[in-house]
Amino acid sequence: MTNEVYYPNPKLSKEARIKSMDEYWQLQNSAKKDYEGFWKKYADEKIEWLAPYSKVLDESNAPFYKWFIDGKLNVCNQCVDRHLEKRGDKVAILFEGDRGDIRKITYKELSQEVNRFANLLKEDFGIKKGDRVVLYMPMIPEAAFAMLACARIGAIHSVVFGGFSAEALKDRIEDAKAKLVITADGAYRKGKPYMLKPVVDEALEQGGDSVEKVLVVKRNNEEINLVEGRDYIYNDLIKDKSTECEFEVMDSEDPLFLLYTSGSTGKPKGVQHSQAGYILWAQMTMEWVFDIKEEDVYWCTADIGWITGHTYIVYGPLAAGATTVMFEGVPTYPDAGRAWKMVEAHKITQFYTAPTAIRVLHKMGEDEPKKYDLSSLKILGTVGEPIDPIAWKWYYEVVGRGECAIVDTWWQTETGGHMISPLPGATPIKPGSATFPLPGIMAEIIDENGNKPKVGETGLLCITKPWPSMIRTIWGDDERFIKSYFSTAKKDGKPVYFSGDGAMYDEDGYIWITGRVDDVINVSGHRLGTAEIEAAVKEDSHIAEVAAIGVPHPIKGESIFIYVVLKDEVELENVKEHVNEILASEIGNIAKADDIVAVPGLPKTRSGKVMRRILRSIARGEEIKQDVSTLEDPGVVEEIKKCVKDAKK
Ligand code: WT7
């Protein structure tokens, strides 16, 4: 924690929607006084309702909260159609390919593309309201068209990150019982083509029997296998589709999409989001946190396979009528100046990325930003993990020339949009702190019983009132929803949403996120459950026991450290390679571990419980504070330490 304070640039404050902390507190206090009234005001102002709602918030079946009861709308209309009159010729999506190819798609063109896509889904694939469609897509405009087309006809999309393996894809298809998979032959990364379609083929060989058809968008034109009667080429079918397509009238609470994320047990959770509440907050946070203006060119570097890509590349920016940049490649190719070159070329005004990316760009090209004209930048965003002061200062001073606001946005797949963040024109910033909850969001640090911890003491980061863009349930598993989020903490005797993160207040009431308190590892801002990793490794015939731990990593934030106990008589020449192959095939390359150490046994209590804290201390090279004498075999600790030491050599 630092007490350095950076005050907002007065020029930004002057133009901002929320100009001062006084205004912030006024808003937040008005929400506290009349919570429903607060949300009603914005819902009425922002959403194009097709039929009015009868009630703002229904708490009768808590924690299955409902928002804007009986209201009717269409999210695609909210993001596309309603802009046509005013912004038809404005660029909606500015696409830059890995190799520098550029496509500018206006709102009018977006409308036509999405309508054709929606017609294709309905006419050729029989997709109807409520059907699940899995997207396994690269970062190309067609991915956004597909999402919006689903929203238009009321189909529920589930985007699976392109880095996940066939096995992981199959699991997600099966959990959602998807009827259709939309994919691409592949795309380009670092100047070279890579493939996606073969992964879909493999997934469907392994299972995913609910899938009737596969739609393939051609991007890199590499050779692919087509299964007759199952696989179809988008580029052929789309040509003769009409650019007119009426949108489905959706209820506020109909599901909009599912997005799978890791939790503390083995199976990923299908986080279910709604229509009205989600899109309302996506748009409001674009306006408050990014203070998006009509002429702005906004760029978020996330992948559409994550919630950041959903809310802050597609839905939020388009609902706000903005120009959103979509980038196929990586910011370090062909060199560490690529991102800054793009900022200069497109006159980017808001740039939103993850601390990992900032650290990589810093490391690879400390002075690189100075070679480009970055004067268009006004607001810099960060998300995914706490940002360290070194990365923060470089971002602020070198990328932002000391003139930009840095918005450190804390939120989660489950929250749908930003929860805690500075407001660029109002909040005095302390580097590394996400500062204060946004207006209307009752984020609080409490203990299990709802008491506020002392300054500097870690507590549970909770959201003590329902909010419009919150997770509605875990797809097909209401019980797990309650157990995961509403069974840890209570306030005034009522269960409240617990995020899984720890956090503390400083003496000025600033919020400092300390990281996950559950068994979730955050690698480069991506969530992985230790249980999920362990389940994958345990399936292997060579391995008797496994424990996965997160350890601090200078670039990635955290990296994965795995202990394995081999079965008796098993000899493995290269344990690390072997285990990482399993992880790559069961989950994906993002789940590969930096450290894998074979040990003779795990430290267990007499009742057989693995003492993860001891393993964590050893992996992190920290002193062991627990009493080891109560272990079933206290000697194992020294043996493990020795194995770790040998492995480090
Ligand atoms: C977890 C959510 C939401 C977008 C990306 C990740 C961590 C997120 C911050 C931040 C400190 C952060 C938390 C959270 N996290 N933003 N600004 N400061 N930690 O989404 O995969 O759902 O992960 O990311 O631990 O719980 P996600």
XYZ file of C-alpha atoms and ligand atoms in Angstrom:
676
model
C 0.000 0.000 0.000
C 1.251 3.406 -0.883
C -0.027 6.768 0.096
C 1.031 8.603 -3.003
C -1.979 10.301 -4.530
C -2.479 11.307 -8.147
C -5.204 13.853 -8.743
C -7.305 13.821 -11.919
C -6.152 15.886 -14.844
C -8.322 19.058 -14.614
C -8.967 18.940 -18.341
C -10.402 15.439 -17.989
C -12.491 16.468 -14.986
C -13.971 19.369 -16.863
C -15.207 17.160 -19.676
C -16.099 14.142 -17.579
C -19.607 12.952 -16.782
C -18.704 12.714 -13.094
C -16.450 15.649 -12.327
C -15.623 15.443 -8.643
C -15.740 13.286 -5.547
C -18.622 15.436 -4.338
C -20.605 14.359 -7.347
C -19.547 10.774 -6.772
C -20.741 10.810 -3.157
C -23.970 12.485 -4.151
C -24.679 9.668 -6.596
C -23.636 6.951 -4.198
C -25.681 8.419 -1.362
C -28.715 8.784 -3.581
C -28.397 5.067 -4.402
C -28.154 4.252 -0.717
C -31.247 6.290 0.041
C -33.446 5.040 -2.769
C -31.827 2.037 -4.389
C -34.629 1.183 -6.799
C -35.174 4.811 -7.675
C -31.506 5.152 -8.544
C -31.622 2.235 -10.989
C -34.992 3.230 -12.398
C -33.628 6.577 -13.476
C -30.856 4.997 -15.545
C -32.956 2.130 -16.877
C -35.496 4.635 -18.184
C -32.854 6.887 -19.633
C -30.548 4.317 -21.239
C -32.594 1.360 -22.438
C -34.836 1.304 -25.456
C -37.722 -0.581 -23.895
C -40.094 -2.409 -26.217
C -42.486 -2.823 -23.300
C -42.119 -1.157 -19.905
C -41.090 -3.043 -16.769
C -43.507 -3.247 -13.872
C -40.983 -3.411 -11.028
C -37.296 -2.536 -10.690
C -36.071 -5.307 -8.406
C -37.674 -8.509 -7.201
C -35.974 -9.903 -4.102
C -38.669 -12.418 -3.203
C -36.652 -15.427 -4.340
C -33.205 -14.349 -3.107
C -30.452 -14.897 -4.125
C -32.168 -15.400 -7.485
C -32.704 -11.683 -7.881
C -34.672 -10.357 -10.828
C -34.371 -6.929 -12.400
C -36.793 -4.859 -14.462
C -39.618 -7.353 -14.172
C -41.729 -7.915 -17.316
C -39.657 -5.393 -19.294
C -39.089 -6.203 -22.961
C -36.081 -5.267 -25.047
C -33.560 -6.611 -27.511
C -29.856 -6.288 -26.771
C -28.913 -6.260 -30.464
C -31.346 -3.396 -30.986
C -29.742 -1.631 -28.028
C -26.251 -2.103 -29.553
C -26.976 -1.651 -33.248
C -30.404 -0.695 -34.607
C -31.163 2.178 -32.299
C -27.915 3.902 -33.347
C -28.618 3.757 -37.078
C -30.370 7.044 -37.422
C -27.783 9.065 -35.549
C -24.612 7.044 -36.173
C -25.246 4.924 -39.280
C -22.011 6.026 -40.930
C -19.901 6.037 -37.785
C -17.364 3.235 -37.466
C -18.665 0.676 -34.986
C -15.893 -1.905 -35.224
C -12.386 -0.988 -36.279
C -10.620 -4.244 -36.962
C -6.872 -4.606 -37.318
C -5.526 -7.985 -38.346
C -2.344 -9.550 -37.101
C -0.608 -8.650 -40.344
C -1.858 -5.068 -40.381
C -4.947 -5.522 -42.576
C -7.707 -3.112 -41.584
C -11.505 -3.278 -41.813
C -13.745 -0.453 -40.750
C -17.332 -1.514 -40.184
C -19.896 1.238 -39.753
C -23.015 0.843 -37.646
C -25.011 0.516 -40.870
C -22.730 -2.235 -42.146
C -22.737 -3.907 -38.765
C -26.516 -3.960 -38.839
C -26.497 -5.616 -42.262
C -23.883 -8.195 -41.318
C -25.618 -9.077 -38.084
C -29.013 -9.359 -39.748
C -27.640 -11.659 -42.433
C -25.955 -13.749 -39.766
C -29.186 -13.916 -37.760
C -31.122 -15.010 -40.845
C -28.524 -17.679 -41.528
C -28.825 -19.028 -37.994
C -32.598 -19.176 -38.237
C -33.058 -20.339 -41.804
C -30.198 -22.776 -42.334
C -29.640 -24.056 -38.817
C -33.066 -23.748 -37.231
C -31.725 -21.809 -34.259
C -34.519 -20.539 -32.066
C -34.907 -18.463 -28.938
C -33.293 -20.234 -25.976
C -31.051 -22.539 -28.073
C -27.400 -22.608 -27.033
C -24.739 -21.774 -29.595
C -21.052 -22.282 -28.826
C -18.560 -19.876 -30.379
C -14.966 -21.026 -30.725
C -13.652 -18.048 -32.602
C -10.582 -15.950 -33.257
C -10.582 -12.181 -32.803
C -12.286 -11.275 -36.066
C -15.393 -9.131 -36.633
C -17.448 -12.227 -37.449
C -17.118 -13.238 -33.787
C -18.924 -10.040 -32.785
C -21.473 -10.500 -35.602
C -22.179 -13.997 -34.284
C -22.661 -12.805 -30.695
C -25.001 -10.029 -31.769
C -26.874 -12.327 -34.164
C -27.538 -14.708 -31.279
C -28.724 -11.811 -29.140
C -30.962 -10.695 -31.980
C -32.813 -13.987 -32.274
C -32.710 -14.798 -28.577
C -30.224 -17.654 -28.809
C -27.857 -18.014 -25.843
C -24.212 -17.853 -26.844
C -21.371 -19.465 -24.985
C -18.024 -18.223 -26.203
C -15.163 -20.613 -25.488
C -11.718 -19.021 -25.494
C -9.711 -20.192 -28.517
C -6.840 -21.253 -26.270
C -8.879 -24.000 -24.631
C -8.241 -27.582 -25.701
C -10.631 -29.968 -27.469
C -11.409 -31.639 -24.167
C -12.277 -28.355 -22.478
C -14.359 -27.318 -25.483
C -16.214 -30.615 -25.419
C -17.006 -30.241 -21.700
C -18.452 -26.779 -22.278
C -20.494 -27.914 -25.296
C -21.918 -30.787 -23.273
C -22.729 -28.772 -20.181
C -24.714 -26.267 -22.262
C -26.122 -28.908 -24.657
C -25.282 -26.652 -27.575
C -26.934 -27.257 -30.917
C -24.476 -25.377 -33.097
C -20.781 -24.544 -32.970
C -19.542 -21.466 -34.795
C -15.826 -21.477 -35.470
C -13.246 -20.403 -38.039
C -10.676 -22.341 -40.029
C -8.219 -20.429 -37.876
C -6.626 -17.010 -37.915
C -3.220 -15.345 -37.735
C -0.891 -14.832 -34.821
C 2.633 -13.438 -34.974
C 2.538 -13.462 -38.756
C 1.599 -17.102 -39.039
C -1.660 -18.953 -39.479
C -2.959 -21.031 -36.572
C -5.913 -23.410 -36.579
C -9.178 -23.740 -34.660
C -11.400 -26.009 -36.757
C -9.320 -29.163 -36.088
C -9.892 -28.612 -32.359
C -13.642 -28.539 -32.941
C -13.353 -31.761 -34.962
C -11.502 -33.395 -32.109
C -13.975 -32.162 -29.507
C -16.869 -33.583 -31.495
C -15.081 -36.885 -31.943
C -14.805 -37.136 -28.175
C -18.424 -36.196 -27.511
C -20.649 -33.148 -27.699
C -23.495 -35.168 -29.182
C -25.987 -32.329 -28.867
C -24.205 -30.530 -31.717
C -26.039 -30.867 -35.003
C -24.060 -28.500 -37.202
C -20.777 -26.605 -37.367
C -20.485 -23.253 -39.086
C -16.989 -22.304 -40.236
C -15.903 -18.755 -41.019
C -12.956 -18.619 -43.392
C -10.175 -16.421 -42.179
C -6.783 -17.887 -43.051
C -7.959 -20.165 -45.873
C -5.790 -23.003 -44.655
C -6.947 -26.478 -45.513
C -9.612 -27.893 -43.214
C -11.593 -31.082 -42.964
C -15.334 -30.779 -43.611
C -17.755 -33.416 -42.377
C -20.559 -33.744 -44.871
C -23.966 -32.847 -43.548
C -22.419 -31.347 -40.421
C -19.987 -28.629 -41.434
C -20.846 -25.558 -43.492
C -18.869 -22.590 -44.763
C -20.205 -19.250 -43.609
C -18.727 -17.338 -46.522
C -20.777 -19.417 -49.004
C -24.059 -19.351 -47.136
C -24.085 -15.720 -46.062
C -24.057 -14.238 -49.574
C -27.737 -14.586 -50.363
C -29.101 -13.799 -46.926
C -31.317 -10.792 -46.451
C -29.932 -7.772 -44.603
C -33.314 -7.357 -42.949
C -34.169 -9.411 -39.905
C -36.702 -8.588 -37.267
C -35.374 -8.971 -33.759
C -36.930 -11.171 -31.112
C -38.686 -9.392 -28.261
C -36.855 -10.567 -25.153
C -37.769 -10.448 -21.507
C -35.431 -8.555 -19.163
C -34.534 -11.784 -17.407
C -34.128 -14.117 -20.399
C -30.551 -15.416 -20.486
C -28.277 -13.470 -22.860
C -25.186 -15.625 -22.659
C -23.238 -18.209 -20.704
C -19.558 -17.854 -20.024
C -17.653 -20.622 -18.319
C -15.192 -19.735 -15.606
C -13.158 -21.626 -13.058
C -14.157 -22.062 -9.464
C -12.805 -23.894 -6.486
C -14.180 -27.283 -7.515
C -13.243 -29.340 -10.562
C -15.876 -28.383 -13.086
C -16.014 -24.934 -14.730
C -19.143 -22.934 -13.983
C -21.464 -21.679 -16.711
C -22.041 -18.126 -15.509
C -25.457 -17.030 -16.773
C -26.110 -13.394 -17.593
C -29.369 -11.615 -18.303
C -30.543 -9.141 -20.948
C -31.624 -5.825 -19.418
C -29.507 -5.633 -16.288
C -26.380 -6.714 -18.114
C -26.644 -4.330 -21.029
C -27.650 -1.421 -18.807
C -24.545 -1.699 -16.650
C -22.281 -2.446 -19.635
C -23.368 0.853 -21.143
C -23.302 2.834 -17.906
C -19.752 1.776 -17.057
C -18.566 2.687 -20.559
C -19.924 6.140 -19.816
C -18.671 6.494 -16.255
C -15.403 4.585 -16.181
C -14.202 5.172 -19.735
C -16.170 8.393 -20.055
C -16.747 7.465 -23.676
C -17.407 10.383 -26.036
C -18.843 10.489 -29.539
C -15.484 11.037 -31.283
C -13.515 8.555 -29.192
C -11.744 5.489 -30.516
C -11.693 2.919 -27.768
C -9.444 -0.144 -27.633
C -9.639 -3.068 -25.237
C -6.995 -5.719 -25.877
C -8.867 -8.624 -24.277
C -10.037 -11.700 -26.141
C -13.758 -12.180 -26.732
C -13.375 -15.536 -25.001
C -13.282 -13.743 -21.638
C -15.841 -11.532 -19.911
C -13.732 -8.442 -20.632
C -14.122 -9.159 -24.344
C -17.874 -9.570 -23.958
C -18.599 -6.469 -21.914
C -15.834 -4.139 -23.032
C -15.178 -5.025 -26.678
C -18.644 -5.930 -27.898
C -21.660 -5.148 -25.711
C -20.605 -2.096 -23.680
C -18.935 -0.051 -26.415
C -21.654 -0.796 -28.972
C -24.468 -0.080 -26.516
C -22.728 3.241 -25.901
C -22.526 3.899 -29.660
C -18.740 3.936 -29.587
C -16.027 2.917 -32.041
C -14.506 -0.247 -30.651
C -11.178 -1.581 -31.854
C -10.784 -5.298 -32.337
C -7.278 -6.686 -32.750
C -6.450 -10.161 -34.011
C -2.797 -10.242 -33.023
C -0.590 -9.762 -30.001
C 0.728 -6.355 -28.877
C 4.362 -7.520 -29.094
C 4.370 -8.535 -32.752
C 6.163 -7.656 -34.973
C 7.841 -5.737 -32.143
C 7.199 -4.197 -28.735
C 5.940 -1.029 -30.435
C 2.921 -2.637 -32.110
C 0.363 -1.484 -29.560
C 1.720 2.074 -29.520
C 1.841 2.137 -33.293
C -1.838 1.228 -33.317
C -2.635 3.905 -30.747
C -0.951 6.473 -32.990
C -2.467 5.191 -36.234
C -6.061 5.013 -34.995
C -5.818 7.924 -32.535
C -6.962 5.711 -29.693
C -8.470 7.636 -26.782
C -9.033 4.863 -24.230
C -6.713 1.877 -23.931
C -7.704 -1.032 -21.703
C -5.418 -3.957 -20.941
C -4.121 -6.267 -18.195
C -1.187 -5.767 -15.795
C 0.535 -8.778 -17.382
C 0.503 -7.097 -20.771
C 1.734 -3.842 -19.234
C 4.640 -5.674 -17.582
C 5.548 -7.466 -20.818
C 5.428 -4.252 -22.842
C 7.449 -2.464 -20.175
C 10.062 -5.180 -20.082
C 10.338 -5.488 -23.843
C 10.392 -1.816 -24.656
C 10.710 0.613 -21.797
C 11.159 3.607 -24.122
C 9.143 2.242 -27.016
C 6.026 4.380 -26.294
C 8.153 7.520 -26.651
C 8.722 6.762 -30.334
C 5.041 7.225 -31.090
C 2.568 10.035 -30.841
C 0.328 8.870 -28.029
C -1.237 12.266 -27.389
C -4.698 11.001 -28.337
C -4.831 8.879 -25.160
C -7.025 10.170 -22.326
C -7.813 7.159 -20.183
C -5.792 4.018 -19.530
C -7.445 1.002 -18.019
C -6.203 -2.078 -16.251
C -8.010 -5.263 -15.210
C -7.541 -8.845 -14.113
C -5.197 -8.668 -11.148
C -3.710 -6.118 -8.793
C -1.263 -3.833 -10.578
C 2.128 -3.343 -8.945
C 3.528 0.172 -8.464
C 6.341 -0.300 -11.016
C 3.996 -1.273 -13.826
C 1.528 1.407 -12.730
C 4.125 4.193 -12.838
C 5.429 3.185 -16.231
C 1.868 3.057 -17.572
C 1.122 6.457 -16.063
C 4.340 8.285 -16.861
C 5.579 6.765 -20.103
C 2.423 5.563 -21.853
C 0.138 8.221 -20.403
C 2.756 11.033 -20.259
C 1.412 11.888 -16.801
C -1.763 13.239 -18.385
C -4.054 10.241 -18.475
C -6.279 8.823 -15.795
C -5.567 5.231 -14.894
C -8.673 3.253 -14.112
C -7.851 0.100 -12.154
C -11.110 -1.759 -12.618
C -11.985 -4.578 -10.253
C -14.702 -6.946 -11.392
C -15.337 -10.544 -12.368
C -17.033 -12.782 -14.908
C -19.880 -12.993 -12.405
C -20.327 -9.257 -11.928
C -20.865 -8.603 -15.653
C -19.215 -5.191 -15.489
C -16.930 -2.992 -13.390
C -17.683 -2.888 -9.674
C -14.802 -0.981 -8.103
C -12.867 1.591 -10.087
C -11.632 5.155 -10.077
C -13.721 7.637 -12.063
C -11.311 9.331 -14.480
C -12.464 12.875 -13.800
C -13.120 12.545 -10.104
C -11.119 10.057 -8.105
C -7.724 10.875 -6.604
C -5.786 7.721 -7.414
C -3.445 5.703 -5.261
C -1.421 3.383 -7.508
C -2.422 -0.222 -6.882
C -5.797 0.548 -5.338
C -9.035 0.035 -7.250
C -10.251 2.917 -5.026
C -14.051 3.004 -4.490
C -17.191 1.124 -5.556
C -18.928 2.671 -8.540
C -22.132 4.597 -7.852
C -24.946 2.135 -7.202
C -22.603 -0.710 -6.290
C -22.554 -1.699 -2.628
C -19.169 -3.374 -2.565
C -17.936 -3.785 0.985
C -15.171 -5.535 2.835
C -16.635 -7.493 5.733
C -16.092 -10.612 7.777
C -18.424 -13.634 7.722
C -20.883 -11.812 9.948
C -20.940 -8.540 8.138
C -18.552 -6.609 10.368
C -16.097 -4.196 8.847
C -12.466 -5.173 9.479
C -10.006 -2.683 10.941
C -7.926 -0.511 8.622
C -5.183 -2.617 7.059
C -6.798 -5.928 7.955
C -7.881 -8.309 5.226
C -11.562 -9.166 4.939
C -13.925 -10.678 2.418
C -14.759 -8.581 -0.616
C -18.540 -8.777 -0.862
C -21.319 -6.997 -2.701
C -24.026 -6.535 -0.174
C -26.904 -5.575 -2.447
C -27.930 -7.190 -5.725
C -26.966 -5.202 -8.826
C -28.434 -5.296 -12.350
C -25.561 -7.038 -14.192
C -24.989 -9.745 -11.615
C -24.753 -13.451 -12.433
C -28.254 -14.974 -12.403
C -27.260 -18.560 -11.745
C -24.781 -21.225 -12.761
C -26.241 -22.882 -15.835
C -28.173 -25.927 -14.704
C -26.909 -25.777 -11.141
C -28.826 -23.412 -8.853
C -27.462 -25.136 -5.794
C -23.864 -24.550 -6.782
C -24.741 -20.907 -7.448
C -25.918 -20.481 -3.867
C -23.009 -22.443 -2.478
C -20.355 -20.599 -4.507
C -21.514 -17.058 -3.914
C -24.097 -16.782 -1.142
C -22.977 -19.078 1.622
C -19.807 -17.464 2.969
C -20.852 -14.087 4.327
C -23.942 -12.488 5.806
C -24.853 -8.914 6.498
C -27.725 -8.050 8.809
C -28.416 -11.761 8.877
C -28.914 -11.945 5.105
C -26.554 -13.893 2.788
C -24.590 -11.548 0.528
C -22.545 -12.077 -2.634
C -18.971 -13.086 -1.859
C -16.477 -12.580 -4.671
C -13.784 -15.033 -3.592
C -11.337 -12.124 -3.203
C -9.766 -10.724 -0.089
C -9.333 -6.976 0.297
C -8.660 -4.252 2.828
C -9.417 -0.616 3.509
C -6.730 1.938 4.153
C -7.177 4.919 6.460
C -8.819 6.928 3.670
C -11.306 4.182 2.877
C -9.567 3.137 -0.343
C -10.032 -0.508 -1.303
C -6.932 -2.642 -1.874
C -7.544 -6.045 -3.442
C -5.242 -8.681 -2.002
C -6.262 -11.535 -4.319
C -8.258 -14.733 -4.212
C -8.858 -16.353 -0.865
C -10.271 -19.490 -2.484
C -8.413 -22.137 -4.472
C -8.323 -20.145 -7.664
C -5.059 -19.182 -9.366
C -4.823 -16.017 -11.436
C -2.317 -16.550 -14.272
C -1.917 -13.492 -16.476
C -5.373 -12.364 -15.385
C -6.922 -15.725 -16.276
C -8.685 -17.777 -13.686
C -7.795 -21.415 -13.146
C -9.061 -23.573 -10.337
C -6.505 -25.693 -8.504
C -9.151 -28.435 -8.317
C -9.618 -28.295 -12.080
C -5.870 -28.637 -12.655
C -5.590 -31.431 -10.117
C -8.535 -33.331 -11.608
C -6.931 -33.198 -15.050
C -3.540 -34.456 -13.831
C -5.019 -37.129 -11.594
C -6.613 -38.871 -14.554
C -3.174 -39.897 -15.783
C -2.240 -43.488 -15.096
C 1.235 -42.607 -13.786
C 0.092 -40.247 -11.103
C -1.121 -41.135 -7.639
C -1.548 -37.713 -6.084
C -1.314 -34.118 -7.130
C -1.538 -30.658 -5.615
C -1.542 -27.398 -7.553
C -0.554 -24.100 -5.954
C -0.320 -20.519 -7.205
C 3.005 -18.779 -6.681
C 3.901 -15.137 -7.388
C 5.397 -14.530 -10.834
C 7.072 -11.280 -11.951
C 5.233 -11.066 -15.290
C 2.197 -13.307 -15.048
C 1.150 -12.243 -11.553
C 0.882 -15.867 -10.541
C 2.183 -19.069 -12.061
C 1.229 -22.668 -11.440
C 3.344 -24.879 -9.190
C 2.438 -28.562 -9.146
C 3.467 -31.316 -6.779
C 2.986 -34.844 -8.086
C 3.340 -38.148 -6.358
C 4.030 -40.888 -8.877
C 2.477 -44.304 -8.476
C 4.732 -46.996 -7.081
C 7.101 -48.452 -9.613
C 6.407 -45.746 -12.150
C 9.444 -44.118 -13.673
C 8.949 -40.989 -15.701
C 11.869 -39.489 -17.501
C 10.520 -36.027 -17.844
C 7.765 -35.448 -15.334
C 7.394 -31.789 -16.204
C 6.919 -32.369 -19.902
C 4.546 -35.219 -19.238
C 2.317 -33.293 -16.850
C 2.278 -30.205 -19.036
C 1.189 -32.292 -21.997
C -1.740 -33.539 -19.955
C -2.654 -30.006 -18.943
C -2.410 -28.703 -22.503
C -4.687 -31.427 -23.771
C -7.180 -31.458 -20.902
C -7.474 -27.703 -20.400
C -5.266 -25.737 -22.790
C -1.856 -24.122 -22.972
C -2.845 -21.494 -20.407
C -2.924 -24.235 -17.765
C 0.698 -25.300 -18.219
C 2.716 -25.119 -15.022
C 6.059 -23.357 -14.631
C 7.125 -25.706 -11.856
C 6.344 -29.385 -11.562
C 8.050 -31.315 -8.817
C 7.804 -35.033 -8.118
C 7.675 -35.682 -4.376
C 7.442 -38.869 -2.313
C 4.197 -37.833 -0.622
C 1.993 -34.871 0.322
C 1.749 -33.438 3.834
C -1.505 -34.743 5.310
C -3.297 -34.523 8.594
C -4.137 -37.751 10.358
C -7.594 -37.545 8.849
C -6.045 -37.445 5.384
C -6.524 -33.782 4.533
C -3.749 -32.298 2.382
C -2.169 -29.319 4.138
C -2.105 -26.976 1.205
C -0.728 -24.101 3.255
C 2.464 -26.022 3.913
C 2.801 -26.772 0.221
C 2.225 -23.120 -0.567
C 4.891 -21.983 1.861
C 7.435 -24.414 0.413
C 6.622 -23.470 -3.193
C 6.963 -19.799 -2.350
C 10.140 -20.322 -0.394
C 8.465 -18.980 2.747
C 8.924 -20.097 6.289
C 6.422 -22.758 7.391
C 4.261 -21.324 10.143
C 1.974 -24.306 10.687
C 2.625 -26.936 13.292
C 3.931 -29.924 11.329
C 4.060 -32.259 14.299
C 0.367 -33.102 13.851
C 1.000 -34.449 10.370
C 0.578 -38.094 9.661
C 4.215 -38.147 8.541
C 6.072 -35.013 9.693
C 9.238 -36.160 7.919
C 7.648 -35.664 4.513
C 8.003 -31.895 4.827
C 11.801 -32.043 4.772
C 11.701 -34.490 1.875
C 9.435 -32.198 -0.122
C 11.682 -29.230 0.628
C 14.655 -31.179 -0.679
C 12.835 -32.169 -3.893
C 11.881 -28.536 -4.508
C 15.440 -27.408 -3.878
C 16.808 -30.037 -6.269
C 14.264 -29.098 -8.917
C 15.311 -25.438 -8.737
C 18.915 -26.317 -9.490
C -10.802 -12.114 -10.706
C -11.904 -12.227 -11.729
C -13.049 -9.168 -14.866
C -12.122 -9.208 -15.903
C -10.966 -10.108 -15.906
C -10.927 -11.274 -14.999
C -9.113 -10.575 -10.244
C -9.907 -8.620 -11.628
C -8.835 -6.975 -10.722
C -8.239 -5.752 -10.305
C -7.168 -6.940 -8.590
C -8.517 -8.148 -10.022
C -9.866 -10.882 -8.978
C -11.212 -11.354 -9.477
N -9.193 -9.163 -10.613
N -9.685 -7.318 -11.704
N -8.459 -4.587 -10.928
N -7.410 -5.793 -9.226
N -7.677 -8.135 -8.953
O -12.177 -11.883 -14.850
O -11.610 -14.308 -14.883
O -13.705 -13.480 -13.781
O -11.451 -13.061 -12.766
O -9.718 -11.373 -11.263
O -9.221 -11.901 -8.276
O -11.892 -12.181 -8.584
P -12.276 -13.235 -14.097
